[in-house]
Coordinates of C-alpha atoms and ligand atoms in Angstrom, one line a residue:
R1186 CA 134.2 33.7 126.5
P1187 CA 131.5 31.2 125.6
R1188 CA 132.3 27.5 126.2
V1189 CA 132.5 24.9 123.5
L1190 CA 132.8 21.1 124.0
S1191 CA 133.0 18.2 121.5
G1192 CA 134.3 14.7 121.4
I1193 CA 135.3 12.0 118.9
Q1194 CA 135.4 8.3 119.4
P1195 CA 138.6 6.3 119.1
T1196 CA 136.8 3.6 117.1
A1197 CA 139.0 3.5 114.0
D1198 CA 142.7 3.6 113.1
S1199 CA 142.1 7.0 111.5
F1200 CA 139.6 9.8 111.3
H1201 CA 137.8 10.1 108.0
L1202 CA 137.1 13.1 105.9
G1203 CA 133.5 13.4 107.3
N1204 CA 134.9 13.6 110.9
Y1205 CA 137.4 16.2 109.7
L1206 CA 135.1 18.5 107.6
G1207 CA 132.0 17.9 109.7
A1208 CA 133.5 18.4 113.1
V1209 CA 137.2 18.6 113.9
R1210 CA 138.2 21.3 111.5
N1211 CA 135.6 23.5 113.2
W1212 CA 137.0 22.7 116.6
V1213 CA 140.2 24.2 115.5
A1214 CA 138.6 27.4 114.3
L1215 CA 136.5 27.8 117.5
Q1216 CA 139.6 27.8 119.7
D1217 CA 140.1 31.5 118.9
S1218 CA 136.7 32.7 120.0
H1219 CA 135.7 30.1 122.7
D1220 CA 136.9 28.5 125.9
A1221 CA 137.3 25.1 124.3
F1222 CA 137.1 21.5 125.7
Y1223 CA 137.8 18.6 123.3
C1224 CA 137.9 15.0 124.3
V1225 CA 138.6 11.5 122.9
V1226 CA 135.5 9.7 124.1
D1227 CA 136.8 6.3 124.9
L1228 CA 133.9 5.4 127.2
H1229 CA 131.7 5.7 124.2
A1230 CA 134.1 3.5 122.2
I1231 CA 133.4 0.4 124.3
T1232 CA 129.6 0.3 123.7
A1233 CA 129.8 -2.0 120.7
G1234 CA 132.7 -4.4 121.5
H1235 CA 136.4 -3.7 121.4
E1236 CA 139.9 -5.0 121.8
P1237 CA 141.8 -3.4 124.8
K1238 CA 145.1 -3.1 123.0
V1239 CA 143.5 -1.7 119.9
L1240 CA 141.5 0.8 122.0
R1241 CA 144.6 2.1 123.8
Q1242 CA 146.4 2.6 120.5
R1243 CA 143.4 4.3 118.8
T1244 CA 143.0 6.6 121.7
R1245 CA 146.6 7.8 121.3
V1246 CA 146.2 8.0 117.5
S1247 CA 143.1 10.1 117.9
A1248 CA 144.7 12.5 120.3
A1249 CA 147.8 12.7 117.9
Q1250 CA 145.5 13.5 115.0
L1251 CA 143.7 16.2 116.9
L1252 CA 147.0 17.9 117.7
A1253 CA 148.2 17.4 114.1
I1254 CA 145.0 19.1 112.8
G1255 CA 145.6 22.1 115.0
I1256 CA 144.1 21.6 118.4
D1257 CA 146.5 23.6 120.6
P1258 CA 146.7 22.2 124.2
E1259 CA 147.8 25.6 125.5
R1260 CA 144.6 27.3 124.3
S1261 CA 142.2 24.3 124.5
T1262 CA 141.6 21.6 127.1
L1263 CA 142.3 18.3 125.3
F1264 CA 141.7 15.2 127.3
V1265 CA 140.6 11.5 127.3
Q1266 CA 137.1 11.0 128.7
S1267 CA 137.8 8.0 130.9
Q1268 CA 140.4 10.0 132.8
V1269 CA 137.7 12.3 134.1
P1270 CA 135.4 10.2 136.3
E1271 CA 132.7 12.8 136.5
H1272 CA 131.5 11.8 133.0
P1273 CA 130.0 8.4 134.0
Q1274 CA 129.0 9.9 137.4
L1275 CA 126.8 12.6 135.9
A1276 CA 125.6 10.1 133.2
W1277 CA 124.1 7.9 136.0
V1278 CA 122.2 10.8 137.4
L1279 CA 120.9 11.8 133.9
N1280 CA 120.0 8.2 133.2
C1281 CA 117.6 8.4 136.1
I1282 CA 115.8 11.4 134.5
T1283 CA 115.7 10.0 131.0
G1284 CA 112.6 8.2 129.9
F1285 CA 113.0 4.7 128.5
G1286 CA 110.8 5.6 125.5
E1287 CA 112.7 8.8 125.0
A1288 CA 116.0 6.9 124.7
S1289 CA 114.3 4.3 122.5
R1290 CA 113.6 6.9 119.9
M1291 CA 117.2 7.7 119.2
T1292 CA 117.7 6.8 115.6
Q1293 CA 121.5 6.0 116.0
F1294 CA 120.6 3.4 118.6
K1295 CA 117.9 2.0 116.4
D1296 CA 120.2 1.7 113.4
K1297 CA 123.2 0.3 115.2
S1298 CA 121.2 -2.1 117.4
A1299 CA 119.3 -3.3 114.3
K1300 CA 122.6 -4.1 112.7
Q1301 CA 123.9 -6.0 115.7
G1302 CA 120.6 -7.7 116.6
A1303 CA 118.5 -6.5 119.5
E1304 CA 119.7 -9.3 121.8
R1305 CA 123.3 -8.5 121.3
A1306 CA 123.3 -4.7 121.4
S1307 CA 124.6 -3.5 124.8
V1308 CA 122.8 -1.4 127.4
G1309 CA 125.8 0.9 127.0
L1310 CA 124.9 1.5 123.4
F1311 CA 121.3 2.2 124.5
T1312 CA 122.4 4.8 127.0
Y1313 CA 125.2 6.3 124.9
P1314 CA 123.3 9.6 124.2
V1315 CA 122.9 10.1 127.9
L1316 CA 126.6 9.8 128.5
Q1317 CA 127.0 12.3 125.6
A1318 CA 124.7 14.6 127.4
A1319 CA 126.8 14.3 130.5
D1320 CA 130.0 15.1 128.5
I1321 CA 128.4 18.4 127.3
L1322 CA 126.6 19.5 130.5
L1323 CA 129.5 18.9 132.8
Y1324 CA 131.4 21.8 131.1
Q1325 CA 128.4 24.1 130.9
A1326 CA 129.0 24.2 127.1
D1327 CA 127.2 26.9 125.1
A1328 CA 128.1 25.4 121.7
V1329 CA 128.7 21.9 120.5
P1330 CA 130.3 21.6 117.0
V1331 CA 129.2 18.3 115.4
G1332 CA 127.9 16.8 112.2
E1333 CA 124.3 16.6 111.3
D1334 CA 124.1 13.0 112.6
Q1335 CA 124.4 14.3 116.1
R1336 CA 121.5 16.7 116.0
Q1337 CA 119.0 14.4 117.7
H1338 CA 121.4 13.6 120.5
L1339 CA 121.9 17.3 121.0
E1340 CA 118.1 17.8 121.3
L1341 CA 118.1 15.1 124.0
T1342 CA 120.9 16.9 125.8
R1343 CA 118.9 20.1 125.8
D1344 CA 115.7 18.3 127.0
L1345 CA 117.7 16.7 129.9
A1346 CA 119.3 20.0 130.9
Q1347 CA 115.9 21.7 130.9
R1348 CA 114.3 18.9 132.9
F1349 CA 117.0 18.9 135.5
N1350 CA 117.0 22.7 135.8
T1351 CA 113.2 22.8 136.2
T1352 CA 113.1 20.0 138.7
F1353 CA 116.1 20.7 140.9
G1354 CA 117.0 24.3 140.2
K1355 CA 119.1 26.0 137.5
T1356 CA 122.3 24.0 137.2
F1357 CA 123.2 23.6 133.5
A1358 CA 123.8 26.0 130.7
M1359 CA 121.6 25.3 127.6
P1360 CA 123.9 24.0 124.8
E1361 CA 123.3 25.0 121.1
P1362 CA 124.3 22.7 118.3
Y1363 CA 127.0 24.3 116.1
I1364 CA 126.5 22.6 112.7
I1365 CA 128.0 24.0 109.6
K1366 CA 125.4 23.3 107.0
D1367 CA 127.7 22.9 103.9
T1368 CA 129.8 20.1 105.5
A1369 CA 127.3 18.7 108.0
K1370 CA 127.0 15.4 106.0
I1371 CA 129.9 14.3 103.9
T1372 CA 128.7 11.2 102.1
D1373 CA 130.1 7.8 101.2
L1374 CA 132.1 7.8 97.9
Q1375 CA 130.5 4.5 96.9
D1376 CA 127.0 5.2 98.2
P1377 CA 126.6 9.0 98.0
T1378 CA 123.2 9.1 99.7
A1379 CA 124.6 7.6 102.9
K1380 CA 126.9 9.4 105.3
M1381 CA 130.6 8.6 105.3
S1382 CA 131.0 6.5 108.4
K1383 CA 133.7 4.5 110.2
S1384 CA 131.5 1.5 110.8
A1385 CA 129.1 1.6 107.9
S1386 CA 131.1 2.6 104.9
S1387 CA 132.9 0.1 102.7
P1388 CA 136.7 0.8 102.6
N1389 CA 136.3 2.3 99.2
G1390 CA 133.6 4.7 100.3
L1391 CA 135.7 6.1 103.1
I1392 CA 138.7 8.5 102.9
E1393 CA 140.9 8.2 106.0
L1394 CA 143.2 11.0 106.9
L1395 CA 146.0 8.6 107.7
E1396 CA 145.9 6.4 104.6
E1397 CA 148.3 6.2 101.7
P1398 CA 147.9 9.2 99.3
A1399 CA 148.0 6.8 96.3
R1400 CA 145.0 4.8 97.8
I1401 CA 143.1 8.0 98.4
A1402 CA 143.6 9.2 94.8
K1403 CA 142.4 5.8 93.6
K1404 CA 139.3 5.9 95.8
I1405 CA 138.4 9.3 94.5
R1406 CA 138.9 8.2 90.9
S1407 CA 136.5 5.3 91.5
A1408 CA 133.9 7.3 93.4
V1409 CA 130.4 6.6 92.2
T1410 CA 129.2 9.5 90.1
D1411 CA 125.8 10.2 88.5
T1412 CA 124.2 9.7 85.2
G1413 CA 124.8 12.5 82.7
R1414 CA 128.2 14.1 82.2
E1415 CA 127.8 17.6 83.3
I1416 CA 129.4 18.9 86.6
V1417 CA 126.5 20.5 88.4
Y1418 CA 125.6 20.8 92.1
D1419 CA 122.3 19.1 92.9
P1420 CA 122.4 16.8 96.0
E1421 CA 118.9 15.4 95.1
T1422 CA 119.6 14.3 91.5
K1423 CA 123.4 14.2 91.5
P1424 CA 124.5 13.2 95.0
G1425 CA 127.8 11.8 93.9
V1426 CA 129.2 14.8 92.0
S1427 CA 127.7 17.1 94.6
N1428 CA 129.5 15.4 97.4
L1429 CA 132.8 15.7 95.5
L1430 CA 132.1 19.4 94.9
T1431 CA 131.3 19.9 98.6
I1432 CA 134.6 18.3 99.6
Y1433 CA 136.5 20.3 97.0
S1434 CA 134.9 23.6 98.1
A1435 CA 135.5 22.9 101.8
L1436 CA 139.1 22.1 101.4
T1437 CA 140.0 25.0 99.0
G1438 CA 137.7 27.7 100.2
R1439 CA 136.4 28.1 96.6
S1440 CA 132.7 28.5 96.3
I1441 CA 130.6 25.7 94.6
D1442 CA 129.5 28.2 92.0
D1443 CA 133.1 29.0 91.2
L1444 CA 134.0 25.4 90.8
V1445 CA 131.0 24.6 88.6
L1446 CA 132.0 27.4 86.4
A1447 CA 135.6 26.3 86.3
Y1448 CA 134.6 22.7 85.3
A1449 CA 132.0 23.7 82.7
G1450 CA 132.7 21.6 79.6
K1451 CA 135.1 19.2 81.5
G1452 CA 134.3 15.7 82.6
Y1453 CA 134.0 13.8 85.9
G1454 CA 137.5 12.5 85.4
D1455 CA 139.1 16.0 85.5
L1456 CA 137.2 16.9 88.6
K1457 CA 138.3 13.7 90.4
K1458 CA 141.9 14.0 89.4
D1459 CA 142.1 17.6 90.7
L1460 CA 140.2 16.7 93.9
A1461 CA 142.5 13.9 94.6
E1462 CA 145.4 16.3 94.5
V1463 CA 143.6 18.8 96.8
V1464 CA 142.8 16.1 99.3
V1465 CA 146.3 14.7 99.4
E1466 CA 147.8 18.2 99.8
V1467 CA 145.7 18.9 102.8
I1468 CA 146.2 15.6 104.6
R1469 CA 149.9 15.1 103.9
P1470 CA 151.1 17.5 106.6
I1471 CA 148.4 16.1 109.0
Q1472 CA 149.9 12.7 108.4
E1473 CA 153.4 13.9 109.1
R1474 CA 152.5 15.7 112.3
T1475 CA 150.5 12.8 113.5
R1476 CA 153.5 10.5 113.1
M1477 CA 155.6 13.0 115.0
Y1478 CA 153.3 13.1 118.0
L1479 CA 153.1 9.3 118.0
E1480 CA 156.9 9.0 118.2
D1481 CA 156.8 9.9 121.8
P1482 CA 153.8 8.2 123.5
A1483 CA 155.0 9.1 127.0
Q1484 CA 155.0 12.8 126.1
L1485 CA 151.6 12.5 124.5
D1486 CA 150.2 10.7 127.6
K1487 CA 151.6 13.5 129.8
L1488 CA 150.0 16.1 127.7
L1489 CA 146.6 14.3 128.0
A1490 CA 147.0 13.9 131.8
I1491 CA 147.5 17.7 132.1
G1492 CA 144.3 18.1 129.9
A1493 CA 142.4 15.7 132.2
E1494 CA 143.4 17.7 135.3
K1495 CA 142.2 21.0 133.6
A1496 CA 139.0 19.3 132.7
R1497 CA 138.4 18.0 136.2
A1498 CA 138.6 21.5 137.6
V1499 CA 135.4 22.3 135.8
S1500 CA 133.7 18.9 135.8
S1501 CA 134.1 18.3 139.5
A1502 CA 132.6 21.7 140.3
T1503 CA 129.5 20.9 138.2
L1504 CA 129.1 17.4 139.6
R1505 CA 129.4 18.7 143.2
R1506 CA 126.5 21.1 142.4
V1507 CA 124.5 18.3 140.8
Y1508 CA 125.0 16.0 143.8
D1509 CA 124.0 18.7 146.2
R1510 CA 120.9 19.6 144.2
I1511 CA 119.6 16.1 144.0
G1512 CA 120.1 15.5 147.7
F1513 CA 123.2 13.3 148.0
L1514 CA 124.9 13.7 151.3
A1515 CA 128.2 15.5 151.0
P1516 CA 131.1 13.5 152.6
A1517 CA 131.7 14.9 156.1
Ligands
LIG766 N1 130.0 11.8 107.2 C1 130.1 12.8 108.1 N2 129.9 14.1 107.7 C2 130.0 15.1 108.6 N3 130.3 14.9 109.9 C3 130.5 13.6 110.4 N4 130.8 13.1 111.6 C4 130.9 11.8 111.4 N5 130.6 11.4 110.2 C5 130.4 12.5 109.5 C6 131.0 13.9 112.8 O1 132.3 13.5 113.3 C7 132.3 13.7 114.7 C8 132.9 12.6 115.4 O2 132.3 11.4 115.1 P1 132.3 10.2 116.1 O3 133.5 9.5 116.0 O4 131.9 10.6 117.4 O5 131.1 9.4 115.7 P2 130.4 8.9 114.6 O6 129.2 9.7 114.3 O7 130.1 7.6 115.3 O8 131.4 8.7 113.4 P3 131.1 7.7 112.3 O9 132.2 7.7 111.4 O10 129.8 7.9 111.7 O11 131.2 6.4 113.1 P4 130.1 5.3 113.3 O12 130.2 4.5 112.0 O13 130.6 4.5 114.5 O14 128.8 5.9 113.5 C9 130.8 13.9 115.1 O15 130.6 15.3 115.4 C10 130.1 13.5 113.9 O16 128.9 14.3 113.7

């Protein structure tokens, strides 16, 4: 079976609807057809400052949400990145074949470092995409389900795999991005041209999976819509309504055309009211199951330790091959 790998950062108290529709929901679907590896990438989460106690809690909450959404630890390997030491070990090797200019062109680094100020942004943030490449290449992943914002990092991963294979001999599989176009960029409810984002969105622009249903309904009701009154799908001229239709369609399985037809002659208020109900209905059971998994943190930690062990069986074999190829002396 083909391999799939993806990760999510424990950088917030909850996943948001963009994480869910752009990535995690697809992870669940891919479990049937792929040998799946999914991780909570806590090493990535310390690149822009963090609080140790909060990180520990968010790592557990992230794992609990993944289980609640439907990642099945029997069928998939679910683990925490820092429990698999091969990730930073391979990242170091890849750092040494990554050009400084090449890394400097990563738009996520440019955006985030501009916000923090060039002097304050960490070297970890700069080299973040190289660690991400290591995450993927360690497992010989064929497919990487992510949102559109990760496309450039995936390109870098492919370039590094190719470069390593050409220089030192074929070692890595070539990963393909798995990006579902319709939900690749869920946008901010208050700024519908920007992506919904944990760090960049205002609280009202963001729908978190674990927040109060009443708050969610309120945020959807106050979402920025566009001029005119007609409910039509046109991301260029009507990004606000189009985003709401995208979310509605993705959560119900109804096509956009079908929705546009159903709301002909109705107003934005009707659409928002119905969408709020749809969203709450989907996330309520996720909230309940997340709470259930968090009730027994020791059990959750045990499950993650088993996942890390399964992950290491694969990652250590890849790293051994890499070390050998680049000429590191094997321990006698
Ligand atoms: N708005 C989005 N639409 C579709 N997919 C999205 N993803 C994130 N935002 C959207 C996808 O979610 C996965 C996990 O994201 P992450 O936690 O690794 O990273 P992120 O891109 O850093 O998420 P945020 O919310 O945008 O956080 P910040 O603000 O820190 O940048 C990824 O597959 C991502 O594509």
